[in-house]
PDB file of C-alpha atoms and ligand atoms in Angstrom:
ATOM      1  CA  MET A   1     -13.208  64.852  85.824  1.00 43.00           C
ATOM      2  CA  ALA A   2     -14.950  62.552  88.295  1.00 44.00           C
ATOM      3  CA  ILE A   3     -18.613  62.914  87.583  1.00 53.00           C
ATOM      4  CA  PHE A   4     -19.612  59.286  88.005  1.00 56.00           C
ATOM      5  CA  GLY A   5     -22.390  58.714  90.461  1.00 61.00           C
ATOM      6  CA  GLN A   6     -23.696  62.190  89.703  1.00 69.00           C
ATOM      7  CA  LYS A   7     -27.447  62.633  90.136  1.00 80.00           C
ATOM      8  CA  LYS A   8     -29.459  63.312  87.003  1.00 89.00           C
ATOM      9  CA  THR A   9     -30.134  67.023  86.951  1.00 91.00           C
ATOM     10  CA  TYR A  10     -30.112  68.025  83.281  1.00 95.00           C
ATOM     11  CA  ASP A  11     -28.505  71.236  84.463  1.00 94.00           C
ATOM     12  CA  THR A  12     -26.690  72.607  81.397  1.00 94.00           C
ATOM     13  CA  GLU A  13     -24.246  74.837  83.310  1.00 95.00           C
ATOM     14  CA  GLY A  14     -20.791  74.229  81.792  1.00 96.00           C
ATOM     15  CA  LEU A  15     -22.235  72.030  79.047  1.00 98.00           C
ATOM     16  CA  LYS A  16     -23.174  72.628  75.459  1.00 98.00           C
ATOM     17  CA  VAL A  17     -26.179  70.658  74.285  1.00 98.00           C
ATOM     18  CA  PRO A  18     -26.292  70.176  70.516  1.00 98.00           C
ATOM     19  CA  VAL A  19     -29.554  70.778  68.697  1.00 98.00           C
ATOM     20  CA  SER A  20     -28.701  67.820  66.460  1.00 98.00           C
ATOM     21  CA  LEU A  21     -26.746  64.838  67.811  1.00 99.00           C
ATOM     22  CA  GLY A  22     -25.623  61.587  66.154  1.00 99.00           C
ATOM     23  CA  VAL A  23     -24.863  58.401  68.098  1.00 99.00           C
ATOM     24  CA  ILE A  24     -23.271  55.233  66.688  1.00 98.00           C
ATOM     25  CA  MET A  25     -24.668  52.503  68.926  1.00 98.00           C
ATOM     26  CA  ASP A  26     -21.665  50.164  68.776  1.00 98.00           C
ATOM     27  CA  GLY A  27     -20.263  47.502  71.092  1.00 98.00           C
ATOM     28  CA  ASN A  28     -23.280  45.278  71.831  1.00 98.00           C
ATOM     29  CA  GLY A  29     -21.421  42.101  70.817  1.00 98.00           C
ATOM     30  CA  ARG A  30     -18.407  42.830  73.021  1.00 98.00           C
ATOM     31  CA  TRP A  31     -20.689  43.751  75.938  1.00 98.00           C
ATOM     32  CA  ALA A  32     -22.349  40.325  75.646  1.00 98.00           C
ATOM     33  CA  LYS A  33     -19.049  38.483  75.208  1.00 98.00           C
ATOM     34  CA  LYS A  34     -17.658  40.008  78.401  1.00 98.00           C
ATOM     35  CA  ARG A  35     -20.631  38.501  80.231  1.00 98.00           C
ATOM     36  CA  MET A  36     -20.434  35.139  78.402  1.00 98.00           C
ATOM     37  CA  LEU A  37     -23.829  35.866  76.868  1.00 98.00           C
ATOM     38  CA  PRO A  38     -24.919  35.406  73.255  1.00 98.00           C
ATOM     39  CA  ARG A  39     -24.563  38.464  70.988  1.00 98.00           C
ATOM     40  CA  SER A  40     -28.358  38.703  70.832  1.00 98.00           C
ATOM     41  CA  ALA A  41     -28.379  39.541  74.575  1.00 98.00           C
ATOM     42  CA  GLY A  42     -26.052  42.444  73.804  1.00 98.00           C
ATOM     43  CA  HIS A  43     -28.421  43.734  71.129  1.00 98.00           C
ATOM     44  CA  ARG A  44     -31.317  43.496  73.554  1.00 98.00           C
ATOM     45  CA  ALA A  45     -29.383  45.432  76.210  1.00 98.00           C
ATOM     46  CA  GLY A  46     -28.442  47.957  73.522  1.00 98.00           C
ATOM     47  CA  ALA A  47     -32.087  48.463  72.561  1.00 97.00           C
ATOM     48  CA  GLU A  48     -33.005  48.999  76.222  1.00 96.00           C
ATOM     49  CA  ASN A  49     -30.282  51.599  76.450  1.00 98.00           C
ATOM     50  CA  LEU A  50     -31.717  53.507  73.497  1.00 97.00           C
ATOM     51  CA  LYS A  51     -34.754  54.317  75.627  1.00 96.00           C
ATOM     52  CA  GLU A  52     -32.454  55.738  78.293  1.00 96.00           C
ATOM     53  CA  LEU A  53     -30.543  57.816  75.724  1.00 98.00           C
ATOM     54  CA  CYS A  54     -33.824  59.214  74.362  1.00 97.00           C
ATOM     55  CA  ARG A  55     -34.976  60.207  77.822  1.00 96.00           C
ATOM     56  CA  ASN A  56     -31.650  61.868  78.679  1.00 98.00           C
ATOM     57  CA  CYS A  57     -31.337  63.682  75.353  1.00 98.00           C
ATOM     58  CA  GLY A  58     -34.945  64.876  75.462  1.00 98.00           C
ATOM     59  CA  ASN A  59     -34.477  66.217  78.986  1.00 97.00           C
ATOM     60  CA  TYR A  60     -31.221  67.948  78.098  1.00 98.00           C
ATOM     61  CA  GLY A  61     -32.947  69.711  75.204  1.00 98.00           C
ATOM     62  CA  VAL A  62     -31.538  67.891  72.153  1.00 98.00           C
ATOM     63  CA  LYS A  63     -34.039  68.394  69.328  1.00 98.00           C
ATOM     64  CA  TYR A  64     -32.826  65.823  66.781  1.00 98.00           C
ATOM     65  CA  LEU A  65     -31.158  62.588  67.839  1.00 98.00           C
ATOM     66  CA  THR A  66     -29.948  60.342  65.005  1.00 99.00           C
ATOM     67  CA  VAL A  67     -28.942  56.830  66.071  1.00 98.00           C
ATOM     68  CA  TYR A  68     -27.162  54.293  63.897  1.00 98.00           C
ATOM     69  CA  ALA A  69     -29.025  51.017  64.401  1.00 98.00           C
ATOM     70  CA  PHE A  70     -28.250  48.882  61.312  1.00 98.00           C
ATOM     71  CA  SER A  71     -25.920  49.664  58.431  1.00 98.00           C
ATOM     72  CA  THR A  72     -26.127  48.679  54.757  1.00 98.00           C
ATOM     73  CA  GLU A  73     -23.016  46.586  55.527  1.00 98.00           C
ATOM     74  CA  ASN A  74     -24.465  44.749  58.546  1.00 98.00           C
ATOM     75  CA  TRP A  75     -26.247  42.269  56.210  1.00 98.00           C
ATOM     76  CA  VAL A  76     -22.949  40.384  55.881  1.00 98.00           C
ATOM     77  CA  ARG A  77     -23.297  39.135  59.486  1.00 98.00           C
ATOM     78  CA  PRO A  78     -24.454  35.532  60.081  1.00 98.00           C
ATOM     79  CA  ASP A  79     -28.096  34.986  59.054  1.00 98.00           C
ATOM     80  CA  ASP A  80     -29.263  34.251  62.585  1.00 98.00           C
ATOM     81  CA  GLU A  81     -27.828  37.515  63.937  1.00 98.00           C
ATOM     82  CA  VAL A  82     -29.424  39.538  61.111  1.00 98.00           C
ATOM     83  CA  HIS A  83     -32.712  37.739  61.757  1.00 98.00           C
ATOM     84  CA  GLN A  84     -32.547  38.491  65.496  1.00 98.00           C
ATOM     85  CA  LEU A  85     -31.800  42.155  64.810  1.00 98.00           C
ATOM     86  CA  MET A  86     -34.819  42.421  62.500  1.00 98.00           C
ATOM     87  CA  GLU A  87     -37.060  40.738  65.084  1.00 97.00           C
ATOM     88  CA  LEU A  88     -35.768  42.998  67.831  1.00 97.00           C
ATOM     89  CA  PHE A  89     -36.452  46.017  65.638  1.00 97.00           C
ATOM     90  CA  VAL A  90     -40.102  45.031  65.154  1.00 96.00           C
ATOM     91  CA  GLU A  91     -40.557  44.189  68.824  1.00 95.00           C
ATOM     92  CA  PHE A  92     -38.917  47.391  70.036  1.00 94.00           C
ATOM     93  CA  TRP A  93     -41.269  49.819  68.314  1.00 91.00           C
ATOM     94  CA  GLU A  94     -44.381  47.894  69.236  1.00 86.00           C
ATOM     95  CA  ARG A  95     -43.349  47.524  72.838  1.00 91.00           C
ATOM     96  CA  TYR A  96     -41.776  50.876  73.636  1.00 92.00           C
ATOM     97  CA  ASP A  97     -43.890  53.294  71.689  1.00 93.00           C
ATOM     98  CA  PRO A  98     -46.080  54.115  74.732  1.00 94.00           C
ATOM     99  CA  GLU A  99     -42.936  55.168  76.620  1.00 94.00           C
ATOM    100  CA  LEU A 100     -41.764  57.301  73.720  1.00 96.00           C
ATOM    101  CA  GLU A 101     -45.238  58.835  73.614  1.00 96.00           C
ATOM    102  CA  GLU A 102     -44.965  59.698  77.289  1.00 95.00           C
ATOM    103  CA  GLU A 103     -41.616  61.370  76.637  1.00 95.00           C
ATOM    104  CA  GLY A 104     -42.982  63.308  73.632  1.00 97.00           C
ATOM    105  CA  ILE A 105     -40.609  61.657  71.173  1.00 97.00           C
ATOM    106  CA  ARG A 106     -41.369  61.606  67.473  1.00 98.00           C
ATOM    107  CA  VAL A 107     -39.777  58.791  65.461  1.00 98.00           C
ATOM    108  CA  ARG A 108     -38.521  58.926  61.891  1.00 98.00           C
ATOM    109  CA  PHE A 109     -36.517  56.395  59.918  1.00 98.00           C
ATOM    110  CA  SER A 110     -33.608  57.111  57.645  1.00 98.00           C
ATOM    111  CA  GLY A 111     -31.971  54.696  55.222  1.00 98.00           C
ATOM    112  CA  ASP A 112     -32.778  52.424  52.323  1.00 98.00           C
ATOM    113  CA  ILE A 113     -36.184  51.629  53.825  1.00 98.00           C
ATOM    114  CA  ASP A 114     -37.738  50.654  50.465  1.00 97.00           C
ATOM    115  CA  SER A 115     -35.420  47.624  50.215  1.00 97.00           C
ATOM    116  CA  LEU A 116     -36.466  46.220  53.604  1.00 97.00           C
ATOM    117  CA  PRO A 117     -38.979  43.363  53.968  1.00 96.00           C
ATOM    118  CA  GLU A 118     -42.598  44.485  53.965  1.00 97.00           C
ATOM    119  CA  ASN A 119     -43.254  43.847  57.679  1.00 96.00           C
ATOM    120  CA  ILE A 120     -40.331  46.116  58.599  1.00 97.00           C
ATOM    121  CA  ARG A 121     -41.474  48.826  56.199  1.00 97.00           C
ATOM    122  CA  GLU A 122     -44.910  48.636  57.826  1.00 97.00           C
ATOM    123  CA  VAL A 123     -43.397  49.086  61.292  1.00 97.00           C
ATOM    124  CA  CYS A 124     -41.522  52.176  60.071  1.00 97.00           C
ATOM    125  CA  LYS A 125     -44.624  53.651  58.477  1.00 97.00           C
ATOM    126  CA  ARG A 126     -46.784  53.015  61.544  1.00 96.00           C
ATOM    127  CA  GLY A 127     -44.140  54.349  63.926  1.00 97.00           C
ATOM    128  CA  GLU A 128     -43.781  57.576  61.961  1.00 97.00           C
ATOM    129  CA  GLU A 129     -47.508  58.044  61.529  1.00 97.00           C
ATOM    130  CA  ARG A 130     -48.494  57.605  65.163  1.00 96.00           C
ATOM    131  CA  SER A 131     -45.714  59.817  66.536  1.00 97.00           C
ATOM    132  CA  LYS A 132     -46.057  62.738  64.086  1.00 97.00           C
ATOM    133  CA  HIS A 133     -47.619  65.100  66.648  1.00 98.00           C
ATOM    134  CA  ARG A 134     -44.915  64.654  69.325  1.00 98.00           C
ATOM    135  CA  GLN A 135     -42.776  67.705  69.840  1.00 97.00           C
ATOM    136  CA  LYS A 136     -40.151  67.336  72.544  1.00 98.00           C
ATOM    137  CA  MET A 137     -37.524  65.629  70.379  1.00 98.00           C
ATOM    138  CA  THR A 138     -37.281  63.778  67.070  1.00 98.00           C
ATOM    139  CA  LEU A 139     -35.524  60.419  67.145  1.00 98.00           C
ATOM    140  CA  ILE A 140     -34.143  59.486  63.729  1.00 98.00           C
ATOM    141  CA  VAL A 141     -33.332  55.817  63.436  1.00 98.00           C
ATOM    142  CA  ALA A 142     -30.743  55.082  60.758  1.00 98.00           C
ATOM    143  CA  PHE A 143     -31.752  51.582  59.732  1.00 98.00           C
ATOM    144  CA  ASN A 144     -30.400  49.847  56.631  1.00 98.00           C
ATOM    145  CA  TYR A 145     -28.548  53.135  56.408  1.00 98.00           C
ATOM    146  CA  GLY A 146     -25.296  53.782  54.549  1.00 98.00           C
ATOM    147  CA  GLY A 147     -23.857  57.235  53.910  1.00 98.00           C
ATOM    148  CA  ARG A 148     -22.642  56.179  50.475  1.00 98.00           C
ATOM    149  CA  ARG A 149     -26.030  54.713  49.589  1.00 98.00           C
ATOM    150  CA  GLU A 150     -27.648  57.988  50.649  1.00 98.00           C
ATOM    151  CA  VAL A 151     -25.312  59.976  48.362  1.00 98.00           C
ATOM    152  CA  GLU A 152     -25.895  57.470  45.552  1.00 98.00           C
ATOM    153  CA  ASN A 153     -29.645  57.917  45.988  1.00 98.00           C
ATOM    154  CA  ALA A 154     -29.330  61.712  45.906  1.00 98.00           C
ATOM    155  CA  CYS A 155     -27.230  61.502  42.693  1.00 98.00           C
ATOM    156  CA  ARG A 156     -29.880  59.326  41.081  1.00 98.00           C
ATOM    157  CA  GLN A 157     -32.679  61.732  42.000  1.00 98.00           C
ATOM    158  CA  ILE A 158     -30.761  64.711  40.652  1.00 98.00           C
ATOM    159  CA  ALA A 159     -29.801  62.811  37.465  1.00 98.00           C
ATOM    160  CA  GLU A 160     -33.512  62.136  36.865  1.00 98.00           C
ATOM    161  CA  ARG A 161     -34.176  65.874  36.977  1.00 98.00           C
ATOM    162  CA  VAL A 162     -31.344  66.520  34.517  1.00 98.00           C
ATOM    163  CA  LYS A 163     -32.727  63.808  32.226  1.00 98.00           C
ATOM    164  CA  ALA A 164     -36.184  65.376  32.397  1.00 98.00           C
ATOM    165  CA  GLY A 165     -34.639  68.678  31.267  1.00 98.00           C
ATOM    166  CA  GLU A 166     -35.581  70.466  34.509  1.00 98.00           C
ATOM    167  CA  ILE A 167     -31.981  71.467  35.332  1.00 98.00           C
ATOM    168  CA  GLU A 168     -28.578  71.633  33.628  1.00 98.00           C
ATOM    169  CA  PRO A 169     -25.626  69.696  35.147  1.00 98.00           C
ATOM    170  CA  GLY A 170     -23.940  73.049  35.777  1.00 98.00           C
ATOM    171  CA  GLU A 171     -26.818  74.090  38.023  1.00 98.00           C
ATOM    172  CA  ILE A 172     -26.167  71.305  40.565  1.00 98.00           C
ATOM    173  CA  THR A 173     -25.173  72.808  43.911  1.00 98.00           C
ATOM    174  CA  GLU A 174     -24.182  71.553  47.365  1.00 98.00           C
ATOM    175  CA  LYS A 175     -27.551  72.751  48.604  1.00 98.00           C
ATOM    176  CA  MET A 176     -29.312  70.679  45.946  1.00 98.00           C
ATOM    177  CA  ILE A 177     -27.393  67.590  47.052  1.00 98.00           C
ATOM    178  CA  SER A 178     -28.301  68.278  50.701  1.00 98.00           C
ATOM    179  CA  ASP A 179     -31.931  68.700  49.674  1.00 98.00           C
ATOM    180  CA  ASN A 180     -31.856  65.222  48.134  1.00 98.00           C
ATOM    181  CA  MET A 181     -30.608  63.438  51.251  1.00 98.00           C
ATOM    182  CA  TYR A 182     -33.091  61.145  53.043  1.00 98.00           C
ATOM    183  CA  LEU A 183     -34.267  63.756  55.600  1.00 98.00           C
ATOM    184  CA  PRO A 184     -33.274  67.186  54.294  1.00 98.00           C
ATOM    185  CA  ASP A 185     -35.147  69.050  57.030  1.00 98.00           C
ATOM    186  CA  VAL A 186     -33.043  67.476  59.801  1.00 98.00           C
ATOM    187  CA  PRO A 187     -30.056  69.720  60.667  1.00 98.00           C
ATOM    188  CA  ASP A 188     -26.548  68.259  60.236  1.00 98.00           C
ATOM    189  CA  PRO A 189     -25.289  66.761  63.509  1.00 98.00           C
ATOM    190  CA  GLU A 190     -23.100  69.178  65.473  1.00 98.00           C
ATOM    191  CA  LEU A 191     -21.717  66.325  67.527  1.00 98.00           C
ATOM    192  CA  ILE A 192     -21.285  62.591  66.802  1.00 98.00           C
ATOM    193  CA  ILE A 193     -20.696  60.181  69.670  1.00 98.00           C
ATOM    194  CA  ARG A 194     -19.203  56.725  69.142  1.00 98.00           C
ATOM    195  CA  PRO A 195     -18.768  54.462  72.116  1.00 98.00           C
ATOM    196  CA  SER A 196     -16.864  51.134  72.025  1.00 97.00           C
ATOM    197  CA  GLY A 197     -13.408  52.500  71.245  1.00 97.00           C
ATOM    198  CA  GLU A 198     -13.603  52.505  67.455  1.00 98.00           C
ATOM    199  CA  MET A 199     -12.314  55.637  65.729  1.00 97.00           C
ATOM    200  CA  ARG A 200     -14.310  55.517  62.524  1.00 98.00           C
ATOM    201  CA  LEU A 201     -17.608  56.583  61.013  1.00 98.00           C
ATOM    202  CA  SER A 202     -18.470  53.182  59.466  1.00 98.00           C
ATOM    203  CA  ASN A 203     -20.503  54.879  56.714  1.00 98.00           C
ATOM    204  CA  PHE A 204     -22.621  56.999  59.120  1.00 98.00           C
ATOM    205  CA  LEU A 205     -23.821  60.425  57.883  1.00 98.00           C
ATOM    206  CA  LEU A 206     -20.901  60.947  55.474  1.00 98.00           C
ATOM    207  CA  TRP A 207     -22.323  64.040  53.803  1.00 98.00           C
ATOM    208  CA  GLU A 208     -23.897  65.527  56.924  1.00 98.00           C
ATOM    209  CA  SER A 209     -20.828  65.122  59.166  1.00 98.00           C
ATOM    210  CA  ALA A 210     -18.535  67.430  57.143  1.00 98.00           C
ATOM    211  CA  TYR A 211     -18.140  69.738  60.170  1.00 98.00           C
ATOM    212  CA  SER A 212     -19.373  67.564  63.038  1.00 98.00           C
ATOM    213  CA  GLU A 213     -17.359  67.322  66.218  1.00 98.00           C
ATOM    214  CA  PHE A 214     -16.511  63.780  67.338  1.00 98.00           C
ATOM    215  CA  TRP A 215     -16.572  62.305  70.811  1.00 98.00           C
ATOM    216  CA  MET A 216     -15.344  58.733  71.276  1.00 98.00           C
ATOM    217  CA  SER A 217     -15.315  56.589  74.397  1.00 97.00           C
ATOM    218  CA  GLU A 218     -14.170  53.090  75.365  1.00 98.00           C
ATOM    219  CA  CYS A 219     -17.491  52.408  77.050  1.00 97.00           C
ATOM    220  CA  LEU A 220     -19.606  49.800  75.211  1.00 98.00           C
ATOM    221  CA  TRP A 221     -23.004  50.957  73.951  1.00 98.00           C
ATOM    222  CA  PRO A 222     -25.237  49.106  76.486  1.00 98.00           C
ATOM    223  CA  ASP A 223     -23.215  50.785  79.292  1.00 98.00           C
ATOM    224  CA  PHE A 224     -23.311  54.267  77.785  1.00 98.00           C
ATOM    225  CA  GLY A 225     -25.432  56.311  80.182  1.00 97.00           C
ATOM    226  CA  TYR A 226     -26.137  59.706  81.649  1.00 97.00           C
ATOM    227  CA  GLU A 227     -22.565  60.216  82.913  1.00 97.00           C
ATOM    228  CA  GLU A 228     -20.967  59.629  79.507  1.00 98.00           C
ATOM    229  CA  LEU A 229     -23.531  61.796  77.751  1.00 98.00           C
ATOM    230  CA  THR A 230     -22.977  64.603  80.246  1.00 98.00           C
ATOM    231  CA  GLN A 231     -19.211  64.293  79.802  1.00 98.00           C
ATOM    232  CA  ALA A 232     -19.603  64.460  76.013  1.00 98.00           C
ATOM    233  CA  PHE A 233     -21.632  67.688  76.335  1.00 98.00           C
ATOM    234  CA  ARG A 234     -19.070  69.063  78.789  1.00 98.00           C
ATOM    235  CA  ASP A 235     -16.220  68.389  76.342  1.00 98.00           C
ATOM    236  CA  TYR A 236     -18.250  69.707  73.431  1.00 98.00           C
ATOM    237  CA  ALA A 237     -18.575  73.049  75.239  1.00 98.00           C
ATOM    238  CA  LYS A 238     -14.768  73.407  74.969  1.00 97.00           C
ATOM    239  CA  ARG A 239     -14.546  72.794  71.237  1.00 97.00           C
ATOM    240  CA  ASP A 240     -13.753  75.718  68.973  1.00 93.00           C
ATOM    241  CA  ARG A 241     -15.765  75.092  65.819  1.00 92.00           C
ATOM    242  CA  ARG A 242     -13.937  77.088  63.182  1.00 93.00           C
ATOM    243  CA  PHE A 243     -15.610  75.996  59.916  1.00 93.00           C
ATOM    244  CA  GLY A 244     -12.453  76.914  58.067  1.00 94.00           C
ATOM    245  CA  GLY A 245     -12.258  80.357  59.664  1.00 95.00           C
ATOM    246  CA  LEU A 246     -10.274  81.546  62.674  1.00 92.00           C
ATOM    247  CA  GLY A 247     -12.868  80.722  65.326  1.00 87.00           C
ATOM    248  CA  ALA A 248     -13.275  82.172  68.802  1.00 82.00           C
ATOM    249  CA  SER A 249      -9.531  82.593  69.376  1.00 72.00           C
ATOM    250  CA  GLY A 250      -8.899  84.168  65.957  1.00 74.00           C
ATOM    251  CA  LYS A 251      -8.099  87.822  65.443  1.00 58.00           C
TER     252      LYS A 251
HETATM  253  C1  IPE B   1     -23.700  47.387  67.290  1.00 80.70           C
HETATM  254  O1  IPE B   1     -23.015  46.453  68.049  1.00 80.70           O
HETATM  255  C2  IPE B   1     -25.003  46.858  66.739  1.00 80.70           C
HETATM  256  C3  IPE B   1     -25.019  46.699  65.290  1.00 80.70           C
HETATM  257  C4  IPE B   1     -24.037  46.950  64.487  1.00 80.70           C
HETATM  258  C5  IPE B   1     -26.253  46.224  64.711  1.00 80.70           C
HETATM  259  P1  IPE B   1     -22.099  45.354  67.397  1.00 80.70           P
HETATM  260  O2  IPE B   1     -22.935  44.139  67.103  1.00 80.70           O
HETATM  261  O3  IPE B   1     -21.354  45.895  66.228  1.00 80.70           O
HETATM  262  O4  IPE B   1     -21.102  45.032  68.576  1.00 80.70           O
HETATM  263  P2  IPE B   1     -19.552  44.740  68.478  1.00 80.70           P
HETATM  264  O5  IPE B   1     -18.933  45.855  67.712  1.00 80.70           O
HETATM  265  O6  IPE B   1     -19.416  43.427  67.779  1.00 80.70           O
HETATM  266  O7  IPE B   1     -19.090  44.687  69.893  1.00 80.70           O
HETATM  267  C1  IPE B   2     -21.560  50.515  62.914  1.00 80.70           C
HETATM  268  O1  IPE B   2     -21.078  49.488  63.694  1.00 80.70           O
HETATM  269  C2  IPE B   2     -23.009  50.266  62.599  1.00 80.70           C
HETATM  270  C3  IPE B   2     -23.921  50.346  63.726  1.00 80.70           C
HETATM  271  C4  IPE B   2     -23.620  50.629  64.953  1.00 80.70           C
HETATM  272  C5  IPE B   2     -25.283  50.092  63.409  1.00 80.70           C
HETATM  273  P1  IPE B   2     -20.316  48.240  63.068  1.00 80.70           P
HETATM  274  O2  IPE B   2     -19.977  47.348  64.188  1.00 80.70           O
HETATM  275  O3  IPE B   2     -21.110  47.660  61.953  1.00 80.70           O
HETATM  276  O4  IPE B   2     -19.022  48.930  62.444  1.00 80.70           O
HETATM  277  P2  IPE B   2     -17.623  48.312  62.058  1.00 80.70           P
HETATM  278  O5  IPE B   2     -17.895  47.072  61.254  1.00 80.70           O
HETATM  279  O6  IPE B   2     -16.899  47.986  63.329  1.00 80.70           O
HETATM  280  O7  IPE B   2     -16.931  49.387  61.283  1.00 80.70           O
HETATM  281 MG1   MG B   3     -19.548  46.827  66.044  1.00 80.70          MG
END
């Protein structure tokens, strides 16, 4: 469907807007390479584009937007790239918070935050504190996030309760595991978008994505805009989410 060049209307006719959306912000390096720029320029363009995504999602009525910004595996990249990503992270929240404030966007961080350097932990704490009252949409930034690490953390917390004699192993339930994830009050994502042509989760929201719909596109993250988002919501409207049952077409 040719919708490119479409004006931004946020009209939801023919679309389905998820309450909770996940986005894997991938493809910054390739975007930079195509332009003969250093990878850091791609990360900068990617960060700029996050603002645009927040604005579009907020206006469409998404309530929880979880973005994958840095994985527990991304530490294996060259030191200078990791360093630049950390610096960009600090700069981003200081610089763009007024714009997020204007848009009514609350920020929360998800991941192994305790293992991050102190200055980064401070940025997370400050960002969460000063945006607590904002109500239009919550932006969850998965930073030093790994789905397996999140499950490992939940197991450890539950094991502590067993050790303390508060519960028996036989009393462990799926709900209890969900309640021990990093942000248990955030609904599981109904839809996960991954630009850049990769068909994998790369350790993003493993537990929470059990019944998420997926939408992939070749477009690289810094180029992912209103048109792609609208197309994703248009396609999502056509999905029959069956949850193991017979769904809309079932008898
Ligand atoms: C995503 O872009 C940003 C992070 C993983 C931090 P990439 O840096 O993975 O870009 P590609 O995949 O190399 O193009
Ligand atoms: C996933 O992208 C992580 C983020 C976007 C933050 P990667 O570029 O790290 O994923 P792989 O290595 O291609 O699976
Ligand atoms: Mg990548």
